[in-house]
Amino acid sequence: MKKQTKLIRIQTEKTQFREHSTPLYLTSSFCFEDAQMGKDLFDNTLEGNIYSRFSNPTVQEFVDKVCMLEDADEGIATATGMAAVFAGFVANLVSGDHIVSSKALFGSAHQIITQILPNWGITHTYIDASAPKEEWEKAIQPNTKMIYLETPSNPGLELVDMEMVGELAKNHNLIYFVDNCFATPMLQTPSEYGANLIVHSATKFFDGQGRVLGGIIVGTKALIEKVRFFCRQTGPSLAPFNAWVLTKGLETLGLRLDRHCENALKLAKALEGVKGVKKVNYPFLPSHPQYELAKKQMTAGGALVTFELEGGFERVVKFTKLLKIASLTSNLGDSRTTVTNPDTTTHAKVSKEDKAKLGIFEGSMRVSVGLEDIEDLIEDFTQAIEGSN
Ligand SMILES: *Cc1c(COP(=O)(O)O)cnc(C)c1O
């Protein structure tokens, strides 16, 4: 069966009630038939649910679907995307280890790497996403354990060549950890290039309608076993209700992504011609500096478009006041188009110097293009940009 069919059809085993839609197992614990069963479950001679901090059938259905999409052996769902990122680091690294990471990262991932991991003696080297192979290789030290990256990056939409990094990771025997949130497995599968840990903020496109928080980390059996131990003891578990929303959300992921990408490309093209726009960034625009790489490793450009308005923050405020349809909120991956100014919101804590390196300026706007009619969206953005000139 093709992935889309499996995505629709993977479901927890039917109960005696013969339900059609997937049930929600809203229970904190599971019963033992007798004391022997309890003993066997706890000493792992019997596989089964014990307590929803460890496992839950609704959560497992969500995990099974994402493992299938990412061609991964196993996975762990978490309460948020950041819990999954953090678990991926701390379950697999020890004091003295070193991470090589692309510089253009989600704000909280940057904070973990620069402010939290150093407290436990885990160090890092940042590399520009688009740096050539030699530079990535030069950053690898004898104590390097992991390469971490996001592609496309937030909000600069810079790409990392996943095949090139995959070769380095293989040659140096490193854990290859990818945040695949922006592209989703519908547009690219990092495991094809050897990634052995893949993380998602399920809050974004997996939900797709801005309702619940969630995260997931999938990968090879050996690495996920360590993450499982860490999560089982420390408890960042995904709530069954959220898992139920997410597993239903995944059924329409492909359909939604098709429209997200179609709308995003049309909006990006339209914005390139509007007066007052300095620059438009979208991986599938021929003007993107890594257009060829985008075509090679992605099947479409994604839902995110960033553009830079001429003028400073005052202009940004004026523009946002004039938007009639797009919502002003820092979330993304929603059926509704959302707009944010990364300089003052998601990346406010990053230094001005680093922001410039990440392509974040006062006038930068990040748009998560939604599922509204594209003609209405183009009209909304055009009138707000022109009106704020
Ligand atoms: C949102 C996001 C995260 C964090 O996910 P949460 O669910 O908000 O914790 C991590 N990486 C990327 C690329 C994101 O967009």
CSV table of C-alpha atoms in Angstrom, one decimal, residues 152-157 181-183 204-205 257 259-272 274 277 279-283 285 301-309 316 319-320 323-343 345-347 359-361 363-374 376-382 384-385:
chain,number,residue,atom,x,y,z
A,152,PRO,CA,14.2,24.8,5.6
A,153,SER,CA,15.1,27.0,8.6
A,154,ASN,CA,12.8,29.3,10.6
A,155,PRO,CA,12.3,32.1,9.5
A,156,GLY,CA,15.1,32.6,6.9
A,157,LEU,CA,14.1,29.5,4.8
A,181,CYS,CA,8.8,20.4,11.1
A,182,PHE,CA,8.7,23.0,8.2
A,183,ALA,CA,8.8,20.6,5.3
A,204,LYS,CA,2.2,22.8,13.4
A,205,PHE,CA,1.1,20.9,10.3
A,257,LEU,CA,0.1,20.4,2.2
A,259,ARG,CA,-2.9,23.4,-1.1
A,260,HIS,CA,-0.6,25.1,1.4
A,261,CYS,CA,2.3,24.8,-1.1
A,262,GLU,CA,0.3,25.9,-4.1
A,263,ASN,CA,-1.0,29.0,-2.3
A,264,ALA,CA,2.5,29.8,-0.9
A,265,LEU,CA,4.1,29.7,-4.3
A,266,LYS,CA,1.4,32.0,-5.7
A,267,LEU,CA,1.7,34.4,-2.9
A,268,ALA,CA,5.5,34.5,-3.0
A,269,LYS,CA,5.4,35.2,-6.8
A,270,ALA,CA,2.8,37.9,-6.3
A,271,LEU,CA,4.7,39.6,-3.5
A,272,GLU,CA,7.9,39.8,-5.6
A,274,VAL,CA,4.6,44.6,-5.0
A,277,VAL,CA,8.7,44.7,-0.7
A,279,LYS,CA,12.9,40.8,-0.8
A,280,VAL,CA,10.9,37.6,-0.9
A,281,ASN,CA,12.2,34.3,0.3
A,282,TYR,CA,10.6,31.0,-0.8
A,283,PRO,CA,12.5,27.8,-1.6
A,285,LEU,CA,11.1,30.7,-6.2
A,301,GLY,CA,8.4,24.6,-1.4
A,302,GLY,CA,6.3,24.4,1.8
A,303,ALA,CA,3.8,26.7,3.4
A,304,LEU,CA,6.2,29.3,4.8
A,305,VAL,CA,7.1,32.5,2.9
A,306,THR,CA,9.2,35.3,4.4
A,307,PHE,CA,9.5,38.8,2.9
A,308,GLU,CA,11.1,42.0,3.9
A,309,LEU,CA,9.3,45.3,4.0
A,316,VAL,CA,5.6,46.8,10.2
A,319,PHE,CA,1.2,46.9,7.6
A,320,THR,CA,-0.2,44.6,10.3
A,323,LEU,CA,-4.3,43.2,7.1
A,324,LYS,CA,-7.9,42.1,7.0
A,325,ILE,CA,-7.7,38.3,6.6
A,326,ALA,CA,-4.3,37.1,7.9
A,327,SER,CA,-4.1,36.5,11.6
A,328,LEU,CA,-1.3,38.0,13.7
A,329,THR,CA,0.1,35.2,15.8
A,330,SER,CA,3.4,33.5,16.2
A,331,ASN,CA,2.0,30.0,15.4
A,332,LEU,CA,2.4,28.4,12.0
A,333,GLY,CA,1.1,25.4,10.1
A,334,ASP,CA,-2.6,26.4,10.5
A,335,SER,CA,-5.4,26.3,8.0
A,336,ARG,CA,-5.6,30.0,8.6
A,337,THR,CA,-2.8,32.3,7.2
A,338,THR,CA,-0.7,33.6,10.1
A,339,VAL,CA,1.8,36.5,10.1
A,340,THR,CA,4.5,37.4,12.5
A,341,ASN,CA,7.5,39.8,12.7
A,342,PRO,CA,10.3,37.4,13.9
A,343,ASP,CA,12.6,40.3,14.9
A,345,THR,CA,8.6,38.0,18.5
A,346,THR,CA,10.0,34.5,17.9
A,347,HIS,CA,13.6,35.7,17.6
A,359,GLY,CA,18.4,37.0,7.6
A,360,ILE,CA,16.1,38.6,10.2
A,361,PHE,CA,15.7,42.3,9.8
A,363,GLY,CA,11.0,44.6,8.3
A,364,SER,CA,11.1,40.8,8.0
A,365,MET,CA,7.6,39.2,8.0
A,366,ARG,CA,7.1,35.4,8.3
A,367,VAL,CA,3.9,34.2,6.6
A,368,SER,CA,2.5,30.7,7.1
A,369,VAL,CA,0.2,30.6,4.1
A,370,GLY,CA,-3.1,29.0,4.9
A,371,LEU,CA,-5.9,27.4,3.0
A,372,GLU,CA,-8.0,30.5,2.2
A,373,ASP,CA,-8.7,31.3,-1.4
A,374,ILE,CA,-5.4,32.5,-2.8
A,376,ASP,CA,-8.3,36.9,-1.4
A,377,LEU,CA,-4.9,36.4,0.2
A,378,ILE,CA,-2.9,38.1,-2.5
A,379,GLU,CA,-5.4,41.0,-2.4
A,380,ASP,CA,-5.1,41.3,1.4
A,381,PHE,CA,-1.3,41.4,1.4
A,382,THR,CA,-1.1,43.7,-1.5
A,384,ALA,CA,-1.8,46.2,3.4
A,385,ILE,CA,1.7,46.6,1.9
